[in-house]
Amino acid sequence: MRIGIDVGGTNTDAVALEGTNVLASVKQTTSEDVTTGIVQALHSLRTQHEFGPTDVDAIMLGTTHFINALVEGRDLAPTATLRLGLPATASLPPMVGWPQRLISATRGRYFLAHGGHEFDGQEISSLQPDEIRAFAHDMEAAGVRSVAISSVFSPINDEFEEHAAEILREELGPGVALSLSHEIGRVGLLERENATIINASLRELADKIIGRLVAVIDAEGYSCPLFLSQNDGTLMDVEYARKYPVATFASGPTNSMRGAAITSGLETCAVIDIGGTTSDVGVLTNGFPREATTVIDVAGVRTNFRMPDVLSMGIGGGSIVADGQVGPSSVGYRLTSEALVFGGSTLTATDIAVAAGLVDLGDASAVAHLDRDMVMAMVDQIAGRVADTVERMRTSSAPLPVVAVGGGSVILPKVLPGLGEIYLPENSGVANAIGAAIAQVSGEVDKVYSLATRDRSSVVEEAKADAIEKAIAAGASADNVEVVEFDEFPIPYLPGNATRIRVKAVGDLGIKEMAR
Amino acid sequence: MSTTMTDNAIAQTRQVLPEHCLDFAAGAAILGTGGGGDPHIGMLMAQAALEKHGPVDLVKLEDVPDDAVVIPVAMMGAPTVMVEKLASAEQFVESIRAIAKYLGVEPTHIACMEAGGVNSMIPMAAAAELGLPLIDADGMGRAFPELQMVLATLFDVQAAPMSISDEKGNSIVLETVSNKWAERLARTATVEMGCSTIVSLYAMTGEQVKRAFVPGTLSLCRELGKCISYARHHAGSAKDSVIERLGAVQIAEGKISDVERRTTSGFARGRAELATDRGIVEIEFQNENLLVRRGDEVVATTPDLIIGLDTDTGEAVTTEQLRFGTRISLIVAPADERWHSEGGIELAGPRYFGYDTEPVRPAEFSA
């Protein structure tokens, strides 16, 4: 049996699963203290379906705690950035364009040192250990406890970042938290460095929270491993999560999408997650969310780490209907008191759905007076706009089934224009917790290769083997790990055939081989 | 007569400040006609330089003295490398100094060769660092992939002597027999220097600049950018105001139904299909959008500006961003008339890029 828990900003959802069969599910309000909410969720599951701690093979947790800490600028560690690349890159220092509030919250300081590589892996300048040692002393004097290290073209050659990390560890002691950019982002120095600094600033908090989670689950008698869900819909163990808190940032929408796939039985589909105020649309390919290829804005900072490609729109169950327009303003969580069918006085998208006979909710007589043509026009508008957003997420003209999850999904008609019938799976209210519980383990390679001196097929084989090895190192069972994604992007304006290769390998969690 | 007063008044209203950069960059992306490199990184560099050194005076082309010593400056290389191996602190200045030293001149003005894409912003950063005024004009009125593709070539202004500077402190000065040779040699040097260099080229007098440049294109970038930021704040689309400001015509609107890409000799070539109410429209691109076909009929070609705008926002869509489902309004803006001369067509018309057709313009432009 596996337990999946998704801790969102508003609700904490939990399920107990045997295979893909839901044994118990709960939905409760998120507690201020993450750990208390998790203990409560575990207890509630046990009252629904009796089980003992030893019956559980693994606990999977999704949390928005770290991204919320960043957004609110709280609990961030004093962080320094060490960039290797001089004399290149000096025109733009680290943290350029950051909101001042976050620079203050991280007490952000930076050091520019020699190092870095060219696109073909040659050195820009050699690493100068003494220069880094001197910076380490400045960091120590300034009370820096976490360091982000970025080196030019480290996704092609990580040697300088690793070497600099070694020197900092020698100088600052093993207690210093080090985040290396080649492990976090891709080509695009500022965006990769930004993601690395964000990660560095959250390391202490991650250590503290994850330490508590492990302790509380131990105290409840569970000796099974604990995993956290990542942005790409796969799992990381607690040791990895302590080092890479940024990998949890988009686990919410990702878990919903993955849960939608499992509950609907569809591996490749569009998923609409309809909430009270907004809806998110994402696309699953072979069971995994498609990743965004563009820059992602996180709390006002441009980053380029792995995030699902999600389009949001201002339509939800609580959307206010006025002047022939649905949303974007919404009654939000006050839906159950303000909507007409619940005795309120605001016309909402949910009232339209009841009036149109799409769902039986509340007091239908409260919407009986609504003009039939207006109601149908609003239903068409909702369907049209949702269909439109799904259309935009498509990458081919091949038919794409559509699955709807989330509390607001009642407002959708059964059929969307141009897209056909919508799948409304069972247990869609806790799809996110199911998504966490069924997650697998992955390894990814994203590097630029120069094909000038090497045969393409040997490069491709090397990249695939590296991804598989990374997946196994992350806990995937060697028996069924396989390459699920392969992309190759030739790089324009570069002669010498430079190409960026991305490979992702995924396998089932090797639970039996793991012990915490 | 107090000319100083007037000059001051002009200077005060015609300055580039850090907070203008976002609009400049959004407009430059439109003039990039699908290519030109992402202006974002150039915008950050310009902002940083303007914050550090203070505002830059933007001088009208007509106000440039005939004996001015004008040095245009640009970035050369791969945009993918530019966003990873950022420029050094001194790279812009080194490049300009290298050419000034070789020519034995003292530059009085900095100029922009390419208003479309990242090269709209580089001269701002350079002008700020050197404390020199920037000319409100550019060498082509859009973006093109090779350095000889500027109006100056038509006026027999030589790209060389030109300088190429890398971030390590290396500089090369080239003397070449033609602008095409300058392109070939500078491109090779740029690759060897790590695929991202700063070049200073087409050094000219104020008199030459006034003949060979397209006036007002930097302010045009800012105005286009303002259209976009206005629309963004009002949750509308800047499409109509962009079309109006450029004197452009919309030739198609629809959704991208297919994209095909291949990289050959360093250029991102490809074609995209736009599904419209009136059938499929094909866009051919080589970094920039170069030709549009409806069925077998060519409806627009380079040197006119073929621009894909996001239908909902009016913002530029680059050829790299094109993917299935992208909703595009395809517009064509008239290129500077000098591009439609015999020499201009030879330099950057459809045949130069390998399309077997005469230039085709929307009927509205010939009227």
Short mmCIF file of C-alpha atoms in Angstrom, two decimals, chain B residues 53-230:
data_model
loop_
_atom_site.label_atom_id
_atom_site.label_comp_id
_atom_site.label_asym_id
_atom_site.label_seq_id
_atom_site.Cartn_x
_atom_site.Cartn_y
_atom_site.Cartn_z
CA HIS B 53 26.77 55.69 -16.25
CA GLY B 54 23.61 57.77 -16.52
CA PRO B 55 21.23 58.45 -19.42
CA VAL B 56 22.24 58.48 -23.10
CA ASP B 57 21.29 61.31 -25.45
CA LEU B 58 19.30 60.15 -28.44
CA VAL B 59 20.16 62.41 -31.38
CA LYS B 60 17.88 62.81 -34.38
CA LEU B 61 19.52 61.69 -37.62
CA GLU B 62 18.99 65.11 -39.21
CA ASP B 63 20.75 66.77 -36.25
CA VAL B 64 23.99 64.79 -36.66
CA PRO B 65 26.77 67.15 -37.82
CA ASP B 66 28.29 66.28 -41.22
CA ASP B 67 31.75 65.90 -39.71
CA ALA B 68 30.62 63.64 -36.87
CA VAL B 69 32.73 60.50 -36.31
CA VAL B 70 30.15 57.76 -36.06
CA ILE B 71 30.94 54.24 -34.89
CA PRO B 72 28.19 51.63 -35.17
CA VAL B 73 28.50 48.68 -32.79
CA ALA B 74 26.79 45.28 -32.72
CA MET B 75 26.94 41.79 -31.32
CA MET B 76 27.88 38.97 -33.67
CA GLY B 77 27.48 35.25 -33.10
CA ALA B 78 24.98 32.77 -31.75
CA PRO B 79 22.14 34.03 -29.52
CA THR B 80 22.35 30.74 -27.58
CA VAL B 81 25.93 31.59 -26.66
CA MET B 82 25.17 35.26 -25.92
CA VAL B 83 22.75 34.27 -23.16
CA GLU B 84 25.30 31.94 -21.56
CA LYS B 85 28.69 33.59 -22.02
CA LEU B 86 27.67 37.14 -21.20
CA ALA B 87 29.84 40.02 -22.35
CA SER B 88 32.71 41.22 -20.18
CA ALA B 89 32.52 44.65 -18.58
CA GLU B 90 34.90 46.21 -21.11
CA GLN B 91 33.95 44.38 -24.29
CA PHE B 92 31.87 47.17 -25.90
CA VAL B 93 34.42 49.84 -25.10
CA GLU B 94 37.35 47.66 -26.25
CA SER B 95 35.73 47.03 -29.60
CA ILE B 96 35.07 50.72 -30.23
CA ARG B 97 38.53 51.75 -29.00
CA ALA B 98 40.20 49.16 -31.24
CA ILE B 99 38.66 50.59 -34.38
CA ALA B 100 39.09 54.23 -33.30
CA LYS B 101 42.76 53.60 -32.58
CA TYR B 102 43.30 51.91 -35.95
CA LEU B 103 41.57 54.76 -37.78
CA GLY B 104 43.20 57.41 -35.59
CA VAL B 105 39.86 59.08 -34.81
CA GLU B 106 37.97 60.17 -31.71
CA PRO B 107 34.35 58.90 -31.97
CA THR B 108 31.63 61.50 -31.42
CA HIS B 109 28.50 59.35 -31.89
CA ILE B 110 27.52 55.70 -31.46
CA ALA B 111 25.09 54.13 -33.93
CA CYS B 112 22.96 51.03 -34.33
CA MET B 113 23.23 48.87 -37.47
CA GLU B 114 20.21 46.63 -36.78
CA ALA B 115 17.12 47.91 -34.97
CA GLY B 116 15.49 44.48 -34.98
CA GLY B 117 16.35 42.09 -32.13
CA VAL B 118 19.23 42.14 -29.65
CA ASN B 119 21.38 44.58 -31.66
CA SER B 120 18.96 47.43 -30.97
CA MET B 121 20.10 47.40 -27.35
CA ILE B 122 23.87 46.83 -27.59
CA PRO B 123 24.64 50.37 -28.89
CA MET B 124 22.70 51.84 -25.93
CA ALA B 125 24.94 49.97 -23.51
CA ALA B 126 28.05 51.04 -25.45
CA ALA B 127 26.94 54.69 -25.66
CA ALA B 128 26.28 54.77 -21.92
CA GLU B 129 29.70 53.33 -21.13
CA LEU B 130 31.50 55.78 -23.39
CA GLY B 131 29.30 58.75 -22.46
CA LEU B 132 28.59 59.39 -26.15
CA PRO B 133 25.30 60.27 -27.83
CA LEU B 134 23.39 57.61 -29.77
CA ILE B 135 21.85 58.29 -33.17
CA ASP B 136 18.10 57.65 -33.44
CA ALA B 137 18.36 55.57 -36.62
CA ASP B 138 19.71 52.24 -37.80
CA GLY B 139 21.45 50.71 -40.78
CA MET B 140 18.58 48.59 -42.13
CA GLY B 141 15.25 49.34 -40.43
CA ARG B 142 14.76 45.69 -39.48
CA ALA B 143 16.92 42.57 -38.86
CA PHE B 144 18.97 40.65 -41.43
CA PRO B 145 21.39 37.76 -40.82
CA GLU B 146 24.58 38.96 -42.53
CA LEU B 147 26.64 42.06 -41.92
CA GLN B 148 26.76 43.27 -45.53
CA MET B 149 22.94 43.49 -45.54
CA VAL B 150 22.73 47.17 -44.64
CA LEU B 151 21.80 50.19 -46.74
CA ALA B 152 25.36 51.47 -46.27
CA THR B 153 26.55 48.75 -48.69
CA LEU B 154 24.37 50.38 -51.38
CA PHE B 155 26.09 53.70 -50.70
CA ASP B 156 29.55 52.16 -51.00
CA VAL B 157 30.30 52.60 -47.31
CA GLN B 158 32.78 49.92 -46.30
CA ALA B 159 32.21 47.68 -43.26
CA ALA B 160 35.99 47.43 -42.85
CA PRO B 161 38.22 48.44 -41.29
CA MET B 162 36.20 46.71 -38.61
CA SER B 163 37.08 45.39 -35.17
CA ILE B 164 36.04 42.14 -33.53
CA SER B 165 36.48 41.85 -29.78
CA ASP B 166 35.97 38.88 -27.50
CA GLU B 167 35.44 38.88 -23.73
CA LYS B 168 39.02 37.80 -23.03
CA GLY B 169 40.55 41.04 -24.29
CA ASN B 170 41.44 39.86 -27.79
CA SER B 171 40.65 42.23 -30.64
CA ILE B 172 41.11 41.81 -34.36
CA VAL B 173 40.98 44.56 -36.95
CA LEU B 174 39.99 43.44 -40.45
CA GLU B 175 40.71 45.10 -43.78
CA THR B 176 38.63 43.55 -46.54
CA VAL B 177 37.94 44.04 -50.24
CA SER B 178 34.17 43.95 -49.84
CA ASN B 179 31.45 43.88 -47.20
CA LYS B 180 30.68 40.30 -48.15
CA TRP B 181 34.30 39.38 -47.33
CA ALA B 182 33.98 41.24 -44.05
CA GLU B 183 31.01 39.00 -43.23
CA ARG B 184 32.92 35.82 -44.12
CA LEU B 185 36.07 36.67 -42.19
CA ALA B 186 34.31 38.18 -39.18
CA ARG B 187 32.02 35.14 -38.92
CA THR B 188 35.00 32.76 -38.92
CA ALA B 189 36.85 34.84 -36.33
CA THR B 190 33.71 34.99 -34.17
CA VAL B 191 33.43 31.20 -34.11
CA GLU B 192 37.10 30.88 -33.11
CA MET B 193 36.61 33.49 -30.39
CA GLY B 194 33.82 31.49 -28.80
CA CYS B 195 30.76 32.42 -30.89
CA SER B 196 29.85 35.72 -29.28
CA THR B 197 31.76 38.88 -30.14
CA ILE B 198 31.25 42.62 -30.25
CA VAL B 199 31.97 44.20 -33.62
CA SER B 200 32.50 47.87 -34.52
CA LEU B 201 32.08 48.41 -38.22
CA TYR B 202 30.95 50.81 -40.92
CA ALA B 203 32.73 53.71 -39.22
CA MET B 204 31.47 56.75 -41.12
CA THR B 205 31.02 60.48 -41.13
CA GLY B 206 27.83 62.24 -40.12
CA GLU B 207 27.26 63.06 -43.77
CA GLN B 208 27.42 59.37 -44.75
CA VAL B 209 25.17 58.31 -41.88
CA LYS B 210 22.50 60.75 -42.99
CA ARG B 211 22.49 59.16 -46.45
CA ALA B 212 22.78 55.52 -45.46
CA PHE B 213 20.66 55.16 -42.31
CA VAL B 214 16.93 54.71 -41.68
CA PRO B 215 15.81 57.64 -39.50
CA GLY B 216 13.86 57.33 -36.26
CA THR B 217 13.93 53.55 -35.92
CA LEU B 218 15.05 53.51 -32.26
CA SER B 219 12.20 55.80 -31.21
CA LEU B 220 9.98 53.62 -33.37
CA CYS B 221 11.02 50.61 -31.24
CA ARG B 222 10.08 52.49 -28.12
CA GLU B 223 6.71 53.58 -29.54
CA LEU B 224 5.89 50.02 -30.60
CA GLY B 225 6.90 48.86 -27.13
CA LYS B 226 4.63 51.47 -25.58
CA CYS B 227 1.72 50.13 -27.66
CA ILE B 228 2.40 46.72 -26.14
CA SER B 229 2.78 47.86 -22.54
CA TYR B 230 -0.39 49.96 -22.87
#
